Amino acid sequence: MKTHFSFKHLLFIGGAVLYSMQISAVKNPVDYVSTLVGTQSKFELSTGNTYPATALPWGMNFWTPQTGKMGDGWAYTYNADKIRGFKQTHQPSPWMNDYGQFSIMPITGGLVFDQDQRASWFSHKAEIAKPYYYKVYLADYDVVAEVTPTERAAMFRFTFPQTDSANVVVDAFDRGSHISVDPSGRRITGYTTRNSGGVPDNFKNYFVVEFDRPLDYFYTVCDSVMSTATTATGDHTGAIAGFKTRKGETINARVASSFISPEQAMLNLGELGNDNFDTLVAKGRDRWNEQLGRIVVEDGKERDMRTFYSSLYRCLLFPRKFYEIDATGAPVHYSPHTGQLASGYMYTDTGFWDTFRALFPPVSYTHL
């Protein structure tokens, strides 16, 4: 159901998700969304303290370009000019910081793992930031990086120049991590324990990165030491998958993670199905249009439409789904209370700072 409102009425009901059976006058409300709104912030001055989350509504995993250092709550700031990687994030706010994070970064040239050395200059003129799709040109490497998500998985598409050293860095972050390379399976797996406190001792986010072509070479990294070993466990681990590419050749990486087990991470990878990158982009766009289209703004100015739908996009990110679907099709989740596997649904990460005035009233209004 969809309900039509003038903009002055929306000022009263806020960002409520309303229903009606009328046809939307806004065919593609997602086109009004800018995920960059609120990113021109810093610790000393907030203009929103947001990051450009590429995700599905209420998805378990978000992805964001990472301009800040590892562990920095301000993972992406608009005034930055270098990207260190593309991070899987679960961060509710910079004050709460992140948990279960790892990153992926395409580079060319020498074998570089360090986050400062691998960072590439980028321009907002060569950046597209949508809820369902992110694209940027990494100028230092002449690489175009794209990502599109499902709820627990994502697909990356990297377009490389002609080079014998097209590398994809997988960074499992510090404070305890593990990495493993399976060349025959074209796969990198591992786990990260990086968190910001308040988790059980056995907390891990297991991940899998699967490439669409064989690796020409690979390296693992353990606490700054690079080797040809297939596994590494330490404070800070990672891996580099290497390829030889022609100009304009693309390498796709299918990525998923799980808070339950490596096996569940592989199951979550199945969300991508046999879809190619462009099909996943189209499906993500449809999902966002479906949810955003539940409120129809008929007579707002374009500036107001952009403000409204960009704000509604933020409302639909949390609470995130913290449950996963097991091999039998049943919902299960890792319990942050006991550290054990539990059956059923779980949602998390709604920050309660001012939600009593900014989110709950409009939601309550729709139920009057």
Tab-separated table of C-alpha atoms in Angstrom:
chain	number	residue	atom	x	y	z
A	1	MET	CA	0.000	0.000	0.000
A	2	LYS	CA	1.112	3.533	-0.713
A	3	THR	CA	-0.118	6.873	0.571
A	4	HIS	CA	0.274	10.197	-1.222
A	5	PHE	CA	1.268	13.206	0.865
A	6	SER	CA	2.205	16.776	0.168
A	7	PHE	CA	5.537	17.848	1.528
A	8	LYS	CA	3.971	19.974	4.265
A	9	HIS	CA	2.223	16.868	5.589
A	10	LEU	CA	5.515	15.015	5.610
A	11	LEU	CA	6.879	17.672	7.918
A	12	PHE	CA	4.273	16.478	10.428
A	13	ILE	CA	4.587	12.733	10.031
A	14	GLY	CA	8.361	12.702	9.470
A	15	GLY	CA	9.859	9.663	7.824
A	16	ALA	CA	6.966	7.260	8.406
A	17	VAL	CA	6.642	4.176	6.234
A	18	LEU	CA	3.072	4.454	4.960
A	19	TYR	CA	0.962	2.166	2.825
A	20	SER	CA	-1.782	2.582	0.186
A	21	MET	CA	-2.849	0.783	-2.978
A	22	GLN	CA	-2.297	3.715	-5.316
A	23	ILE	CA	0.314	3.824	-8.042
A	24	SER	CA	3.362	5.844	-7.066
A	25	ALA	CA	3.887	9.205	-8.737
A	26	VAL	CA	7.577	8.733	-7.964
A	27	LYS	CA	8.637	5.863	-10.198
A	28	ASN	CA	12.157	5.459	-8.822
A	29	PRO	CA	12.524	7.124	-5.413
A	30	VAL	CA	15.977	5.589	-4.995
A	31	ASP	CA	17.200	8.016	-7.655
A	32	TYR	CA	16.696	10.847	-5.142
A	33	VAL	CA	18.956	9.191	-2.561
A	34	SER	CA	22.492	10.365	-1.970
A	35	THR	CA	24.381	8.067	0.379
A	36	LEU	CA	27.035	10.783	0.775
A	37	VAL	CA	24.739	13.083	2.770
A	38	GLY	CA	26.181	13.533	6.266
A	39	THR	CA	29.697	12.312	5.426
A	40	GLN	CA	31.412	15.713	5.640
A	41	SER	CA	32.089	15.160	9.318
A	42	LYS	CA	34.982	14.845	11.703
A	43	PHE	CA	35.400	14.203	15.421
A	44	GLU	CA	35.401	17.932	16.179
A	45	LEU	CA	32.363	18.813	14.041
A	46	SER	CA	29.466	16.625	12.910
A	47	THR	CA	27.347	17.204	9.844
A	48	GLY	CA	25.743	13.794	10.256
A	49	ASN	CA	28.537	11.356	11.157
A	50	THR	CA	27.355	8.999	8.432
A	51	TYR	CA	29.162	6.837	5.902
A	52	PRO	CA	27.963	5.806	2.419
A	53	ALA	CA	26.499	2.388	3.199
A	54	THR	CA	26.048	0.199	0.147
A	55	ALA	CA	23.528	-2.339	1.369
A	56	LEU	CA	20.017	-3.709	1.083
A	57	PRO	CA	17.314	-2.542	3.503
A	58	TRP	CA	18.056	-4.027	6.937
A	59	GLY	CA	20.890	-6.110	5.463
A	60	MET	CA	23.294	-7.981	7.720
A	61	ASN	CA	26.373	-6.551	6.000
A	62	PHE	CA	27.085	-3.074	4.663
A	63	TRP	CA	29.988	-2.025	2.430
A	64	THR	CA	31.697	1.338	2.433
A	65	PRO	CA	34.779	2.890	0.837
A	66	GLN	CA	37.310	3.379	3.608
A	67	THR	CA	39.189	6.668	3.747
A	68	GLY	CA	40.008	6.511	7.463
A	69	LYS	CA	42.655	4.400	9.118
A	70	MET	CA	41.905	0.921	10.390
A	71	GLY	CA	39.825	1.273	13.538
A	72	ASP	CA	38.821	4.891	12.861
A	73	GLY	CA	35.110	5.387	13.558
A	74	TRP	CA	35.017	7.999	10.795
A	75	ALA	CA	35.548	5.335	8.142
A	76	TYR	CA	34.658	7.635	5.240
A	77	THR	CA	34.838	11.409	5.258
A	78	TYR	CA	33.891	13.515	2.256
A	79	ASN	CA	36.942	15.783	2.469
A	80	ALA	CA	39.375	12.856	2.223
A	81	ASP	CA	41.066	12.225	-1.116
A	82	LYS	CA	42.385	8.676	-0.699
A	83	ILE	CA	40.683	5.293	-0.375
A	84	ARG	CA	42.413	2.538	1.608
A	85	GLY	CA	39.966	-0.219	0.771
A	86	PHE	CA	36.342	-1.268	0.605
A	87	LYS	CA	35.261	-2.354	4.039
A	88	GLN	CA	32.540	-4.706	5.144
A	89	THR	CA	31.099	-2.803	8.066
A	90	HIS	CA	28.482	-3.192	10.776
A	91	GLN	CA	29.075	0.193	12.371
A	92	PRO	CA	25.972	1.881	13.854
A	93	SER	CA	27.813	5.162	14.503
A	94	PRO	CA	31.390	6.450	14.878
A	95	TRP	CA	30.875	6.632	18.636
A	96	MET	CA	30.043	2.921	18.816
A	97	ASN	CA	32.624	2.143	16.103
A	98	ASP	CA	32.697	-1.106	14.163
A	99	TYR	CA	32.805	-4.866	14.608
A	100	GLY	CA	33.422	-7.855	12.362
A	101	GLN	CA	35.127	-5.756	9.694
A	102	PHE	CA	37.526	-6.682	6.891
A	103	SER	CA	38.385	-4.981	3.603
A	104	ILE	CA	39.183	-5.579	-0.058
A	105	MET	CA	41.357	-3.323	-2.209
A	106	PRO	CA	42.435	-3.665	-5.873
A	107	ILE	CA	45.907	-2.375	-6.711
A	108	THR	CA	48.492	-2.687	-9.481
A	109	GLY	CA	52.271	-2.664	-9.497
A	110	GLY	CA	54.272	-3.775	-6.482
A	111	LEU	CA	53.110	-6.099	-3.747
A	112	VAL	CA	51.738	-3.718	-1.130
A	113	PHE	CA	49.673	-4.612	1.926
A	114	ASP	CA	50.122	-1.668	4.303
A	115	GLN	CA	46.956	0.459	4.419
A	116	ASP	CA	48.815	3.736	3.965
A	117	GLN	CA	50.986	2.536	1.102
A	118	ARG	CA	48.141	0.921	-0.825
A	119	ALA	CA	45.776	3.916	-0.535
A	120	SER	CA	44.774	5.475	-3.860
A	121	TRP	CA	43.742	9.005	-4.753
A	122	PHE	CA	40.139	9.385	-5.922
A	123	SER	CA	37.783	12.191	-6.923
A	124	HIS	CA	34.090	12.583	-6.212
A	125	LYS	CA	33.745	13.415	-9.916
A	126	ALA	CA	34.598	9.781	-10.634
A	127	GLU	CA	32.423	8.338	-7.852
A	128	ILE	CA	28.871	6.954	-7.969
A	129	ALA	CA	27.324	6.274	-4.552
A	130	LYS	CA	23.906	4.605	-4.564
A	131	PRO	CA	22.292	2.478	-1.840
A	132	TYR	CA	22.546	-0.599	-4.085
A	133	TYR	CA	25.718	0.237	-6.023
A	134	TYR	CA	29.049	1.980	-5.522
A	135	LYS	CA	31.639	2.783	-8.175
A	136	VAL	CA	34.887	4.723	-8.059
A	137	TYR	CA	38.001	5.246	-10.156
A	138	LEU	CA	41.236	4.575	-8.251
A	139	ALA	CA	43.573	6.971	-10.002
A	140	ASP	CA	46.880	5.649	-8.645
A	141	TYR	CA	46.181	2.237	-10.147
A	142	ASP	CA	44.008	3.041	-13.178
A	143	VAL	CA	41.412	0.659	-11.726
A	144	VAL	CA	37.633	0.997	-11.610
A	145	ALA	CA	36.124	-0.652	-8.530
A	146	GLU	CA	32.416	-1.489	-8.221
A	147	VAL	CA	30.366	-3.303	-5.589
A	148	THR	CA	26.727	-4.349	-5.276
A	149	PRO	CA	25.266	-6.156	-2.236
A	150	THR	CA	22.781	-8.748	-1.129
A	151	GLU	CA	21.837	-9.069	2.548
A	152	ARG	CA	24.803	-11.244	3.545
A	153	ALA	CA	26.943	-11.261	0.414
A	154	ALA	CA	28.224	-8.925	-2.280
A	155	MET	CA	29.861	-8.941	-5.676
A	156	PHE	CA	32.825	-6.791	-6.634
A	157	ARG	CA	33.823	-5.977	-10.196
A	158	PHE	CA	37.323	-4.653	-10.774
A	159	THR	CA	38.342	-3.315	-14.200
A	160	PHE	CA	42.127	-3.408	-14.556
A	161	PRO	CA	44.599	-1.953	-17.059
A	162	GLN	CA	47.015	-4.181	-18.936
A	163	THR	CA	49.424	-5.440	-16.301
A	164	ASP	CA	51.188	-8.527	-14.982
A	165	SER	CA	50.445	-7.393	-11.439
A	166	ALA	CA	46.719	-6.897	-10.997
A	167	ASN	CA	46.393	-7.534	-7.279
A	168	VAL	CA	43.431	-7.803	-4.935
A	169	VAL	CA	44.321	-7.247	-1.275
A	170	VAL	CA	42.156	-8.905	1.380
A	171	ASP	CA	42.810	-7.337	4.785
A	172	ALA	CA	41.477	-9.268	7.804
A	173	PHE	CA	42.477	-6.420	10.133
A	174	ASP	CA	44.292	-6.552	13.457
A	175	ARG	CA	43.473	-7.701	17.023
A	176	GLY	CA	43.393	-11.310	15.919
A	177	SER	CA	42.641	-12.721	12.479
A	178	HIS	CA	43.210	-15.688	10.180
A	179	ILE	CA	43.612	-16.048	6.421
A	180	SER	CA	43.759	-19.041	4.076
A	181	VAL	CA	44.260	-19.244	0.305
A	182	ASP	CA	42.890	-22.117	-1.788
A	183	PRO	CA	44.379	-21.616	-5.282
A	184	SER	CA	42.517	-24.548	-6.816
A	185	GLY	CA	39.225	-23.159	-5.545
A	186	ARG	CA	40.117	-19.569	-6.566
A	187	ARG	CA	39.197	-18.696	-3.004
A	188	ILE	CA	40.414	-16.778	0.049
A	189	THR	CA	38.801	-17.539	3.394
A	190	GLY	CA	39.450	-16.343	6.913
A	191	TYR	CA	38.040	-14.642	9.940
A	192	THR	CA	38.369	-11.360	11.769
A	193	THR	CA	37.846	-10.779	15.477
A	194	ARG	CA	38.085	-6.977	15.253
A	195	ASN	CA	35.405	-5.385	17.441
A	196	SER	CA	34.839	-2.431	19.730
A	197	GLY	CA	33.996	-4.329	22.903
A	198	GLY	CA	30.985	-6.028	24.427
A	199	VAL	CA	31.239	-9.318	22.517
A	200	PRO	CA	31.751	-12.909	23.767
A	201	ASP	CA	35.271	-14.341	23.799
A	202	ASN	CA	34.572	-16.588	20.801
A	203	PHE	CA	33.387	-13.737	18.543
A	204	LYS	CA	34.469	-14.093	14.892
A	205	ASN	CA	33.256	-12.915	11.526
A	206	TYR	CA	34.089	-15.653	9.003
A	207	PHE	CA	34.430	-14.551	5.393
A	208	VAL	CA	34.944	-16.019	1.938
A	209	VAL	CA	36.186	-14.268	-1.221
A	210	GLU	CA	35.773	-16.252	-4.440
A	211	PHE	CA	37.205	-15.076	-7.774
A	212	ASP	CA	35.822	-15.840	-11.232
A	213	ARG	CA	39.194	-16.865	-12.658
A	214	PRO	CA	42.273	-18.750	-11.424
A	215	LEU	CA	44.894	-16.922	-9.392
A	216	ASP	CA	48.184	-16.434	-11.234
A	217	TYR	CA	49.988	-16.046	-7.906
A	218	PHE	CA	49.227	-15.298	-4.275
A	219	TYR	CA	50.793	-14.261	-0.979
A	220	THR	CA	49.686	-14.282	2.618
A	221	VAL	CA	50.632	-11.667	5.184
A	222	CYS	CA	51.065	-12.182	8.912
A	223	ASP	CA	52.036	-9.243	11.125
A	224	SER	CA	53.757	-7.398	8.249
A	225	VAL	CA	55.622	-10.501	6.993
A	226	MET	CA	54.682	-11.606	3.468
A	227	SER	CA	55.118	-15.227	2.375
A	228	THR	CA	53.864	-17.886	-0.037
A	229	ALA	CA	52.337	-19.934	2.784
A	230	THR	CA	48.699	-20.800	2.196
A	231	THR	CA	47.577	-19.920	5.741
A	232	ALA	CA	48.404	-17.346	8.377
A	233	THR	CA	47.114	-16.686	11.884
A	234	GLY	CA	48.234	-13.752	13.989
A	235	ASP	CA	47.419	-10.285	15.225
A	236	HIS	CA	47.035	-8.848	11.718
A	237	THR	CA	46.715	-11.102	8.666
A	238	GLY	CA	45.707	-10.780	5.043
A	239	ALA	CA	46.284	-12.083	1.542
A	240	ILE	CA	47.055	-10.846	-1.950
A	241	ALA	CA	45.524	-12.548	-4.996
A	242	GLY	CA	47.469	-11.780	-8.169
A	243	PHE	CA	46.409	-11.818	-11.825
A	244	LYS	CA	47.694	-10.896	-15.254
A	245	THR	CA	45.174	-8.765	-17.116
A	246	ARG	CA	44.554	-7.203	-20.488
A	247	LYS	CA	43.464	-3.576	-20.747
A	248	GLY	CA	39.852	-3.295	-19.652
A	249	GLU	CA	39.667	-6.860	-18.349
A	250	THR	CA	37.383	-7.378	-15.383
A	251	ILE	CA	37.843	-9.625	-12.379
A	252	ASN	CA	34.772	-10.417	-10.307
A	253	ALA	CA	34.938	-11.338	-6.640
A	254	ARG	CA	32.004	-12.953	-4.843
A	255	VAL	CA	32.127	-12.198	-1.122
A	256	ALA	CA	30.104	-13.346	1.877
A	257	SER	CA	30.505	-13.652	5.630
A	258	SER	CA	28.963	-15.279	8.685
A	259	PHE	CA	29.088	-14.788	12.430
A	260	ILE	CA	28.360	-18.503	12.837
A	261	SER	CA	30.935	-20.568	10.918
A	262	PRO	CA	32.989	-20.860	7.708
A	263	GLU	CA	30.420	-23.318	6.386
A	264	GLN	CA	27.632	-20.823	6.968
A	265	ALA	CA	29.655	-18.166	5.145
A	266	MET	CA	29.686	-20.465	2.109
A	267	LEU	CA	25.931	-20.906	2.417
A	268	ASN	CA	25.509	-17.134	2.561
A	269	LEU	CA	27.540	-16.857	-0.647
A	270	GLY	CA	24.644	-18.673	-2.290
A	271	GLU	CA	22.553	-15.487	-2.023
A	272	LEU	CA	24.318	-14.340	-5.190
A	273	GLY	CA	23.038	-17.365	-7.084
A	274	ASN	CA	24.066	-17.424	-10.734
A	275	ASP	CA	23.364	-13.731	-11.227
A	276	ASN	CA	25.951	-11.570	-12.931
A	277	PHE	CA	26.970	-8.191	-11.587
A	278	ASP	CA	24.492	-6.113	-13.573
A	279	THR	CA	21.585	-8.371	-12.624
A	280	LEU	CA	22.448	-7.970	-8.940
A	281	VAL	CA	22.550	-4.190	-9.385
A	282	ALA	CA	19.079	-4.256	-10.953
A	283	LYS	CA	17.687	-6.456	-8.180
A	284	GLY	CA	19.147	-4.194	-5.503
A	285	ARG	CA	17.657	-1.148	-7.184
A	286	ASP	CA	14.245	-2.830	-7.241
A	287	ARG	CA	14.474	-3.688	-3.537
A	288	TRP	CA	15.208	-0.096	-2.593
A	289	ASN	CA	12.483	1.279	-4.840
A	290	GLU	CA	10.013	-1.108	-3.253
A	291	GLN	CA	10.782	0.064	0.287
A	292	LEU	CA	11.327	3.760	-0.413
A	293	GLY	CA	8.221	3.805	-2.603
A	294	ARG	CA	5.981	3.163	0.386
A	295	ILE	CA	5.952	6.917	0.891
A	296	VAL	CA	5.045	9.015	-2.128
A	297	VAL	CA	5.938	12.716	-2.176
A	298	GLU	CA	3.889	14.444	-4.864
A	299	ASP	CA	4.538	18.169	-4.626
A	300	GLY	CA	7.936	18.511	-3.030
A	301	LYS	CA	10.702	20.499	-4.649
A	302	GLU	CA	13.510	18.357	-5.999
A	303	ARG	CA	15.819	19.546	-3.212
A	304	ASP	CA	13.244	18.498	-0.636
A	305	MET	CA	12.712	15.163	-2.379
A	306	ARG	CA	16.419	14.456	-2.220
A	307	THR	CA	16.541	15.368	1.452
A	308	PHE	CA	13.506	13.273	2.290
A	309	TYR	CA	14.434	10.090	0.435
A	310	SER	CA	18.078	10.285	1.520
A	311	SER	CA	16.837	10.459	5.116
A	312	LEU	CA	14.366	7.617	4.578
A	313	TYR	CA	17.226	5.503	3.199
A	314	ARG	CA	18.996	5.938	6.552
A	315	CYS	CA	15.847	4.875	8.405
A	316	LEU	CA	15.751	1.633	6.445
A	317	LEU	CA	19.307	0.516	7.244
A	318	PHE	CA	18.684	-0.336	10.910
A	319	PRO	CA	17.911	-2.466	12.781
A	320	ARG	CA	20.040	-4.809	10.714
A	321	LYS	CA	19.294	-8.502	10.300
A	322	PHE	CA	21.679	-10.417	12.529
A	323	TYR	CA	20.237	-13.814	11.665
A	324	GLU	CA	21.314	-16.189	8.912
A	325	ILE	CA	19.593	-19.025	7.041
A	326	ASP	CA	20.999	-22.504	7.666
A	327	ALA	CA	21.148	-25.483	5.301
A	328	THR	CA	17.592	-26.503	6.208
A	329	GLY	CA	16.206	-23.049	5.448
A	330	ALA	CA	15.703	-22.173	9.125
A	331	PRO	CA	16.675	-18.796	10.634
A	332	VAL	CA	19.561	-19.042	13.120
A	333	HIS	CA	21.903	-16.544	14.720
A	334	TYR	CA	25.067	-16.195	16.742
A	335	SER	CA	23.985	-14.949	20.155
A	336	PRO	CA	26.009	-11.932	21.327
A	337	HIS	CA	24.746	-12.725	24.829
A	338	THR	CA	25.928	-16.335	25.159
A	339	GLY	CA	28.305	-16.794	22.233
A	340	GLN	CA	26.281	-19.826	21.162
A	341	LEU	CA	24.222	-20.689	18.105
A	342	ALA	CA	20.547	-19.930	18.680
A	343	SER	CA	17.474	-20.555	16.576
A	344	GLY	CA	15.196	-17.835	15.304
A	345	TYR	CA	15.461	-14.248	14.194
A	346	MET	CA	17.563	-11.461	15.644
A	347	TYR	CA	17.939	-7.791	14.724
A	348	THR	CA	20.494	-5.360	16.118
A	349	ASP	CA	22.436	-2.089	15.845
A	350	THR	CA	19.686	0.493	16.180
A	351	GLY	CA	21.354	3.434	17.884
A	352	PHE	CA	18.907	4.855	20.409
A	353	TRP	CA	20.379	8.361	20.542
A	354	ASP	CA	17.430	10.653	19.711
A	355	THR	CA	15.459	7.932	17.932
A	356	PHE	CA	12.657	8.736	20.378
A	357	ARG	CA	12.234	12.049	18.581
A	358	ALA	CA	13.482	11.292	15.069
A	359	LEU	CA	12.270	7.791	14.194
A	360	PHE	CA	9.770	6.345	16.676
A	361	PRO	CA	7.061	9.083	16.458
A	362	PRO	CA	6.419	8.755	12.698
A	363	VAL	CA	6.466	4.972	12.925
A	364	SER	CA	3.967	5.113	15.814
A	365	TYR	CA	1.811	7.589	13.897
A	366	THR	CA	1.234	5.101	11.093
A	367	HIS	CA	-0.285	2.665	13.599
A	368	LEU	CA	-2.831	5.075	15.088
